Each structure stands twice: as C-alpha cells, then as structure tokens.
Amino acid sequence: MEASPQSISYVQKDRLLLILVMGLVGFGLIMIYSASGIIALKNYGDSFYFLKKQMIWTVIGTAAMLLISKVDIDIWKRLPLPLMGISYLLLLLILIPGVGSEINHARRWFRFGPLSFQPSEIAKLSVIIYLSAYLVKKDEKIRDFFDGFLPPLILTGVMFLLIIAEPDLGTAVVIGIGSAAMLFIGGARMGHILGLFVSFLPVALALVLNIGYRRNRITAFLNPWEYSSTTGYQIVQSFLSFGNGGILGTGIGEGRQKLFFLPEAHTDFIFAVVGEELGFLGSVSVTLLFTFFLWRCFRIIRRHWGSFEGYLSAGISIFIGAQILMNLCVVTGLFPTKGIALPFLSFGGTSLLTNMIMVGILYAISGRSPVKYPLEGHRYYSKKRTFRKKSGAGNLELPLGGDF
Amino acid sequence: MGLFNREIFNRSKWRRFNILVIFVIAGFLAVIARLAHLQLFKGEALAMKAERQHQQVIDVEGERGIIYDRAMREIAVNLDMPSLYGTPSSIEDPWKVAKKISHEMDIDSSLLAKRLDNDRHFVWIRRRVPPEDVKKIGDMNLKGIGFIPETRRFYPKKELIGHLLGFTDIDNHGLEGLERHYEKLLRGKKGTILLESDARHRPVLTSTLFDPLKGNNLRLTIDEVIQYIMEKELAAAVDKHHASDGVGIVMNPYTGEILAMAVSPRFNPNTPGNYTSEQWRNRAVTDVYEPGSTFKLVVASGVLEEGLISPNQIVHDGRESMMYGGAVIHDPHPTNQPMTFKEVIAHSSNVGTAKIGITLGKDRLYKYAKTFGFGEKTGIDLPGEVNGIVRNPATWSGRSLITISIGQEIGITPLQLITAASAIANGGWLVKPHIVSEITDSSGNIKGIKPELVRRVISASTSRKMVEIFKEVVGPNGTGKLAAVDGFSTAGKTGTAQKIDPETGKYSRSRFISSFVGFVPAESPEIAILVIVDEPKGIAWGGSVAAPVFKRVAEQTLLYMHVEPTEREQLKIMAEN
C-alpha cells in the first residue's frame, strides 16, 4: 500500500548524526596527518601530502552529503537499475589494462590527476539502493526462489566476482556480507540463505587456500607471534602499537610505531595509531563514538521499518557498520587481515565520499516523518512506547491495515 | 494471500534485524574487551617489546659543511670517526665480547660487559673512534657489535685562520668564530636510520627513514696565502718588539672582502681546550682600543669635506704645545716652523690636528666619526662584534674635542678603522666588510654574497685630497716612510696611542698601541691593510713598529696577486740601481 503524497510530513532531521560524522571525519584528518606526515615528507617531500588530499575529499564529501540530503528520497526508488548499470560498467572498465591504474598488482582505481577514484565504493551504494527497492517491490515474494531470491543473488554475485577479480577482497567481502544481511532482514527464506552460505563455503576455501598471500594472512591470524617477522608482521606491529599506547597513550604525533614499523598506518591501520597515541581511553572513546553513530542509525531504521526508507537506512547502516566492525576486529587481531578501511577515519577519498553520500541519504530519511508505524502493535511499541503516542495523532493508520 | 500474514512477516523481519543488532553489539563488546586486553592487561609487556624495537631507530647527524678559502682550498673539513655500538640482545657472551674489545681499545672491560649484559636492542659503546681502532675491531667480526658513520671536525691548517674559523664541540655544534656564526647553515640535517640484525646476528643498517643531509659549504673571501703572509709578519713583529699581541687585516677596499684577518698570538682550533677563552677571541672585531693618530683621518676628512681648510693652507705655527680646555698637549717632534694642513697630518702633529679639530667643532667631529662607521657594528659575518665607544658631544669634557681629534678618548675596533680607511681609498664609500663569498647547499646550489655599500661618507674629491695627504705620510718626510712599498705609490697613516694604565687610571707613558693603516697602490688600491701591535717594548712608534709590517705584507701580497708595479716607480728603482 502506497502512502498518498499529502500524508508525507517532515520532522526535524537528526542533526546529531551529522555532527557525529563531521566530528569523526575531523578527528580522522588529525590522525591521518599524525600517521602519514613523516612518511609523506620522506616520500613526497611534503608532510601534508596525504592530509591535503584527504581535505580535498572532505570538502567534496561534505558538499555531496549536504546536497544529497536535500534530494527527495523517492528518486532513489526509481534509480536502482541505472545505478547498477553504471557500477557494472565502471567495474568492467577498470579491469582493462591501461584504463584502471594498477598499484601493487591490483587494479582498483581510476586516476584523475592527483585524485584517484575507486568504483567498488560506488558499487556498494548501488547495491544498497537496488536491494532496498527490490525488497519493497517484491515484499513477501522474496520467499520465492526464482521470482524473489535468485535475481538479486545473481546481480550482486557477479558484482562480487568482478571486485574479487581486481582483486579487492575486502570490499568484496563487505558487499557479500552486506547483501546477504539485507536479504536476511528482507525476509528471504532461511533455507535459501543457509544454502547460499553452504554453497559459498567451498568457493571461499578455494580462494583462501589458492592465493598465497591470503593463506598467509590466515596462518598469521591464527598465530601472529610465530610469524612476527613475516606474515604476522603487520598484526604484531598493530598489537605493539596498542600496547605502547597503554592507558593514556603517547600523545598525538608522538607515536613511534608509524615511523618504520606499522605498515598502512594512515589507511587500514589508523585505529592502531589512535590506540598508540591516545591510549585505551582514546581507542575506547572512538569505538563508543562509532556505536553511538550506529545507534542514531538504528533510531531512523526503526521509525521507517518496512518501507523503502527503512530498507535503505538499514542497508546503509549494515554496510557502514560492517566495515567499522570488521576494521576494528582486523586491527585488534580478532579477524584475519583484510584491506578494509575504517569509515570516516582512514585515508581514502572515494571511500570517504561514498560514506558521506550514504550519511546524506540517512540524514534525508531522518527528516521524513513515517507515514505509518509498521511496528505498531509489536511489543516493542505496545509495551514500551505507547505512552509516547499523543491522542492527537489520530491520523495514524492501523498497522498493516487493509490487507486482511 | 490467504495463509500469509503480513503482520507476522513484518515482525519476523524486525526480529531478524534485531538479531543482527545483537551480533553487532556483541562484536563491539568483543573489540572493547580486546582493547582492554591489549592496552591494559598486556599493555606493559607489549610496550616493552615496542620499546626494544624503537631502540633500533637511531638518529644520525648529517655531515657538517666544508669551509673553503677564496681559492677553494679546504680549511675546515670532517674526519670519518665512526661510533661503536652494540646490540646486547644478540650478544651471547657479553663478558667475552667486552674483553675482546677492551683488549683493542682503552675501555673498562667489566663496565662494558655490564652495559652489554641486558636485552636492550641498542647501546653506544664509544663515540667517535679513531680509524686504527675501527679497523682492529671491525676485523674481529663480532656478533652484535657495529659502527655507525659519524664525523669529527678537523682544521687541516692548524693555527692558520684559527681565530676566524672558531671551533665546534664534540657534537659538531659551532661554538666560536665562523663555525658559530654560520652554525645553522653549516650544520647537517639529522637522518633517521633503522638498525636490524642480519641472519648471523650482526647488526646492519637496514632502512633509512631520512637520509642525513650534509650542511652548506662555505667559501670565504679569505685567501690562505695572504692570511699566511699576514700571520707570519704579524707574529714576527710581535716577537721582535716583545709585544703582548697584534691584529692584522687585509681587505679589498672596494668590496669589503676580507682577504686576511690575523690575531697574534694564534690558537689551534683542533685543540681549543689548550687555550683560554681570552686566546680564542677574534680581537679584530671583539676588542675596543683607542686608535691614536690613525683616527686623524676623521677630522682631516671632515674639514676638507666641509671646505673649511685646504690641504696647502698654513694651519699651525709649529709650536711644541698648546693649552685647551684646561689641558696641555704636546708634539713629540716639534718642527718650530709654520706647517700646512698636509704637513700636520704627514708629521702627525698633535697640536696642529687639535687646531684643525677646533676649526671643525664638536658636533661636526661627532657627525664624521659616526658617518665613518665608528660607534656602530660594521655588520661583518662574525660573532661577538662590538659597537665601540663614541660618546655623544653632550657628555664631552672641555678637552674632549682635541683628545678625540687625535684619537684618544674614543673606542674603536680594528675592523672599523680599516673600513673607514677603505672609504678614503675607494672614493668615499663605506662598504660592509664580509668573510663569506659563497654558500653551497647539499644539492649544489650556489648562493653568492654580493658586496654591500653602506653609505657615501665623503665626496670623491675629498677622498682624492685625503689620498694625496696620506701619500705624504708615507713620503720621505712622513711618519710612515717605512711603509712605502717599492714600485708602488703608497698611502696610509701611522698611529701611536697611549694606553690607559689600569693601576693609575691615567694615560701611561710606557704602554702604547702602535698601528698603521693604509692602502696600495694609492691611486687605484688593490688592498687596504691595517697592522696593530699592542704594547711593543722599546721604540713604540707606529711608524717604526707597524709600518714595516705593512710594507712587507703589502709587497708579498701584491706579488702574489700579480699586481704590476707602477711604471714611474719602476724607473726610479732602475735609476737607483
């Protein structure tokens, strides 16, 4: 049942969400400078090399976020297939030698002068929008295999394989897990989802065991200290960073691990630099800031549950949340090493831009009053939240009314 | 949709979402628990491991810049003196290693063993080891022992140019002289190096975060040969007259380039500890003295520039003494004949000069002293330069006008005097003296230092008249005739100043400062030279003590510089032969 346009009303947008994100990005700039300044001076003769780039992307990202937050949410409902098409095109183009720029045997970027652009990041966004629109459209038909479950499986599956081919396992894993989670909350049959996992297991095993550096990452993960001078080097250096930070940390800019020892200090392992320079108090504070961010997301999702906005905000939160959690787990050695950046904090332009666009969409959704409360009657609402309903809110329709 | 209940479906989807949320919460809790584990419970152990690792990061000094003379001869260089270090964590038997090392070099075996007997990653054993010890210890090929390249400043010319160069401390930081003045430029940039062990546990320098950068090289205006000539002749004069010390400067009067600057007695900058700080001082710029008659150039230039007196005008009746301001001044060699202005200066008559000074007057004398650069720093690129003492006329006593006219009651530096004399030599311009002519950075870019003019002091015509008068000084009847350089017309002025006796506080009759300042060839000078001999015993006249030094230095320097003698003079020499 579609809401009539007249019934859409607007409420105060979630400013706190925006403040939180800008705070995290600003903090990220400080940490990026601290982590990269000396290396940048050595390699590029300019200690602000990475900071400048990230600042340009911050400006672009902030502008994009504010712009997107003004856009009517319903537009995204009409765009999923064009967006998927563009993503596919870019992901195919980048694999052509000479078009995509190759760094460390990986073709992940388009270069535009000083800035580089990573299409797999845009792919994430299109998958989220596509799945949200699809889940709303199919509704309970998602439980059907051929008419419901299979089409998104194929579309995201091929995309997953294209990103693996770059190779960019980290982003592929995020898209895989994120898509599966969206199908899961979208009501797909558990049998289908379990079947997907079971059939993917041999593929995953083959991938992990065949490609040397990934296997090494697994063995290093299982016993980092034994491989501390080879494959476990990075994670051991991350441990030493956290340990060196202790409770209070060495102070911003005073960390020594980033000098020779901790690789990728300003990108994937920036949280280890936070841990060293700001100590346990700093690393826990940052972790809590991320959970606080996710809680703001949760509030938005709950209000829009069951609608396109609900799926969209849930998808965005799942993708960003998965990246945050996976990065934190990798850096603290709870998860094998993968190339996953920490949203808002790590150096990386396209990733920052995409994440800020996603926050822009969330911000727009937060300003939209739900046309109905789909969870009305759910114990969550009936027991705890009924007192919030005002007698004047008589325009609220009965939950899911009309269909039966 | 008969059997399908949408409400139940929607709620089940919400339940599923909440399951995800629970997973995420669990994940974050796991991360926080893990952070507590790493940072709180295992924090100290990990920090110790990190600390040991960080000991491997070593700062290495960049090499100090080289100092060259005018002709690119090296006068301050660096010797390779590697520093010996150990990596105790890879040494199995510290006592044995310590014994082996102490066998080869002077170091306490048991103290060293204690230093090596721990699990640190890095300790210094000895900084800056002489090359022969480096070889002996290197040949032993010890596990966990290695050298890091370092350097030590060395002055291959020993005492020569010592006062100008100054010296550095053990860490190669400039403490005196040019080393101090140009510390920022000369000093190399620190590099950072990571030290690791090879497969056989011998330490190796692995990666470099920053290469140490060499400091800037300096090229001086000093010429080693001219400096040598000046130092040699000055020392000979100080020795001959049993003087306490001496100062000598050779300068290009047009550009202010210092060709030589000597202080006697000399000191060896390689071993500054063997001398007192008194002996390190570059008296040419740090010490103030009363110049005596050489200072008459100020009053003489003043009256000429003001047009008060012409060179051949009779200004003095030749009497031996005069009273002024309650004091009497004397001429040591009175002529008792009327004297022209020119003759007054040529014979350095104090009474005559006093009369000229009275004609010029207090304020104008003060003005010309200041214009010639007295009482202010010349701005030379050396540390410790002083202003000198030129008192304001308001504080002068009754006799000050005449005593200042003849160069007493005033404090100047030797460098100020030669710069003032250069203004007469070069047509009236005060130049800024300088020592460094080129600065070359570590990538080879050369920055040249251009000569600087400070201001016009006197007109070109006044300067020509002064040159004529100064030539008379060196002429057959002048006080400075011993300064005359064969084959060249020479101009200059003698000076014999009385020093203040520190016991009585009055001018002493036995302590003098003898000096001569001049330039040659007089009409188009190549060099200006100042010679000061402090407290010569016996005959103390500037014309007898300092003027001959001027002559010998000028002769040798002009020969070295391939300056052709002026023709007329040559003919005269040939006729005499």
CSV table of N, CA, C and O in Angstrom, one decimal, chain B residues 141-179:
chain,number,residue,atom,x,y,z
B,141,ASN,N,85.1,-9.0,13.7
B,141,ASN,CA,83.8,-9.5,13.2
B,141,ASN,C,82.9,-10.1,14.3
B,141,ASN,O,82.4,-11.2,14.3
B,142,LEU,N,82.7,-9.2,15.3
B,142,LEU,CA,82.0,-9.7,16.5
B,142,LEU,C,80.5,-9.6,16.3
B,142,LEU,O,80.0,-8.7,15.6
B,143,LYS,N,79.8,-10.6,16.8
B,143,LYS,CA,78.3,-10.6,16.8
B,143,LYS,C,77.8,-9.6,17.7
B,143,LYS,O,78.2,-9.4,18.8
B,144,GLY,N,76.8,-8.8,17.1
B,144,GLY,CA,76.2,-7.8,17.9
B,144,GLY,C,77.0,-6.5,18.2
B,144,GLY,O,76.6,-5.7,19.1
B,145,ILE,N,78.0,-6.3,17.4
B,145,ILE,CA,78.8,-5.1,17.5
B,145,ILE,C,79.0,-4.4,16.2
B,145,ILE,O,79.2,-5.1,15.2
B,146,GLY,N,78.8,-3.1,16.1
B,146,GLY,CA,78.9,-2.5,14.8
B,146,GLY,C,79.2,-1.0,14.9
B,146,GLY,O,79.3,-0.5,16.0
B,147,PHE,N,79.4,-0.4,13.8
B,147,PHE,CA,79.8,1.0,13.7
B,147,PHE,C,78.7,1.8,13.0
B,147,PHE,O,78.2,1.3,12.0
B,148,ILE,N,78.5,3.0,13.4
B,148,ILE,CA,77.6,3.9,12.7
B,148,ILE,C,78.5,5.1,12.3
B,148,ILE,O,79.3,5.6,13.1
B,149,PRO,N,78.5,5.5,11.0
B,149,PRO,CA,79.3,6.5,10.5
B,149,PRO,C,79.1,7.8,11.2
B,149,PRO,O,77.9,8.3,11.3
B,150,GLU,N,80.1,8.4,11.7
B,150,GLU,CA,80.0,9.8,12.3
B,150,GLU,C,81.3,10.5,11.9
B,150,GLU,O,82.2,9.9,11.4
B,151,THR,N,81.3,11.8,12.1
B,151,THR,CA,82.4,12.6,11.7
B,151,THR,C,82.8,13.5,12.8
B,151,THR,O,82.1,13.8,13.7
B,152,ARG,N,84.1,14.0,12.7
B,152,ARG,CA,84.5,15.0,13.6
B,152,ARG,C,85.2,16.1,12.9
B,152,ARG,O,85.9,15.9,11.9
B,153,ARG,N,85.0,17.3,13.3
B,153,ARG,CA,85.5,18.5,12.7
B,153,ARG,C,87.1,18.5,12.8
B,153,ARG,O,87.6,18.2,13.8
B,154,PHE,N,87.7,18.9,11.7
B,154,PHE,CA,89.2,18.9,11.7
B,154,PHE,C,89.6,20.1,10.8
B,154,PHE,O,89.1,20.4,9.8
B,155,TYR,N,90.6,20.8,11.4
B,155,TYR,CA,91.2,22.0,10.7
B,155,TYR,C,92.6,21.7,10.2
B,155,TYR,O,93.5,21.7,11.0
B,156,PRO,N,92.7,21.3,8.9
B,156,PRO,CA,94.0,20.8,8.5
B,156,PRO,C,95.1,21.8,8.5
B,156,PRO,O,96.3,21.5,8.6
B,157,LYS,N,94.7,23.2,8.5
B,157,LYS,CA,95.8,24.2,8.5
B,157,LYS,C,96.2,24.5,10.0
B,157,LYS,O,96.9,25.5,10.2
B,158,LYS,N,95.7,23.8,10.9
B,158,LYS,CA,96.0,24.0,12.3
B,158,LYS,C,95.8,25.5,12.7
B,158,LYS,O,94.7,26.0,12.6
B,159,GLU,N,96.8,26.2,13.2
B,159,GLU,CA,96.6,27.6,13.7
B,159,GLU,C,96.2,28.5,12.7
B,159,GLU,O,95.5,29.6,13.0
B,160,LEU,N,96.5,28.3,11.4
B,160,LEU,CA,96.2,29.2,10.4
B,160,LEU,C,94.7,29.5,10.3
B,160,LEU,O,93.9,28.6,10.2
B,161,ILE,N,94.4,30.8,10.3
B,161,ILE,CA,93.0,31.2,10.2
B,161,ILE,C,92.2,30.8,11.4
B,161,ILE,O,90.9,30.9,11.4
B,162,GLY,N,92.8,30.3,12.4
B,162,GLY,CA,92.1,29.7,13.6
B,162,GLY,C,91.1,30.7,14.2
B,162,GLY,O,90.0,30.3,14.5
B,163,HIS,N,91.5,31.9,14.4
B,163,HIS,CA,90.6,32.9,15.1
B,163,HIS,C,89.3,33.2,14.3
B,163,HIS,O,88.3,33.5,14.8
B,164,LEU,N,89.5,33.1,13.0
B,164,LEU,CA,88.3,33.3,12.1
B,164,LEU,C,87.4,32.1,12.2
B,164,LEU,O,86.1,32.2,12.3
B,165,LEU,N,88.0,30.9,12.1
B,165,LEU,CA,87.1,29.7,12.0
B,165,LEU,C,86.4,29.4,13.3
B,165,LEU,O,85.3,29.0,13.2
B,166,GLY,N,87.1,29.6,14.4
B,166,GLY,CA,86.5,29.2,15.6
B,166,GLY,C,86.6,27.7,15.7
B,166,GLY,O,87.5,27.1,15.1
B,167,PHE,N,85.6,27.1,16.4
B,167,PHE,CA,85.7,25.6,16.5
B,167,PHE,C,84.3,25.1,16.9
B,167,PHE,O,83.4,25.9,17.2
B,168,THR,N,84.2,23.7,17.0
B,168,THR,CA,82.9,23.1,17.4
B,168,THR,C,83.1,22.3,18.6
B,168,THR,O,84.2,22.0,19.0
B,169,ASP,N,82.0,21.9,19.2
B,169,ASP,CA,82.1,21.0,20.4
B,169,ASP,C,82.1,19.5,19.9
B,169,ASP,O,82.1,19.3,18.7
B,170,ILE,N,82.1,18.6,20.8
B,170,ILE,CA,82.1,17.2,20.5
B,170,ILE,C,81.0,16.8,19.6
B,170,ILE,O,81.1,15.9,18.7
B,171,ASP,N,79.8,17.4,19.7
B,171,ASP,CA,78.7,17.1,18.9
B,171,ASP,C,78.6,17.9,17.6
B,171,ASP,O,77.6,18.0,16.9
B,172,ASN,N,79.8,18.5,17.2
B,172,ASN,CA,79.9,19.3,16.0
B,172,ASN,C,79.0,20.5,15.9
B,172,ASN,O,78.5,20.8,14.9
B,173,HIS,N,78.7,21.1,17.1
B,173,HIS,CA,78.0,22.3,17.1
B,173,HIS,C,79.0,23.5,17.2
B,173,HIS,O,79.8,23.5,18.1
B,174,GLY,N,78.8,24.5,16.3
B,174,GLY,CA,79.8,25.6,16.3
B,174,GLY,C,79.7,26.4,17.6
B,174,GLY,O,78.7,26.8,18.0
B,175,LEU,N,80.9,26.7,18.2
B,175,LEU,CA,80.9,27.4,19.4
B,175,LEU,C,81.6,28.8,19.3
B,175,LEU,O,81.3,29.7,20.0
B,176,GLU,N,82.5,29.0,18.3
B,176,GLU,CA,83.2,30.2,18.1
B,176,GLU,C,83.3,30.5,16.7
B,176,GLU,O,83.2,29.6,15.8
B,177,GLY,N,83.7,31.8,16.4
B,177,GLY,CA,84.1,32.2,15.0
B,177,GLY,C,83.0,31.9,14.0
B,177,GLY,O,81.8,31.9,14.2
B,178,LEU,N,83.5,31.6,12.7
B,178,LEU,CA,82.6,31.3,11.7
B,178,LEU,C,81.7,30.1,12.0
B,178,LEU,O,80.5,30.0,11.6
B,179,GLU,N,82.3,29.1,12.6
B,179,GLU,CA,81.6,27.9,13.0
B,179,GLU,C,80.3,28.3,13.8
B,179,GLU,O,79.3,27.6,13.6
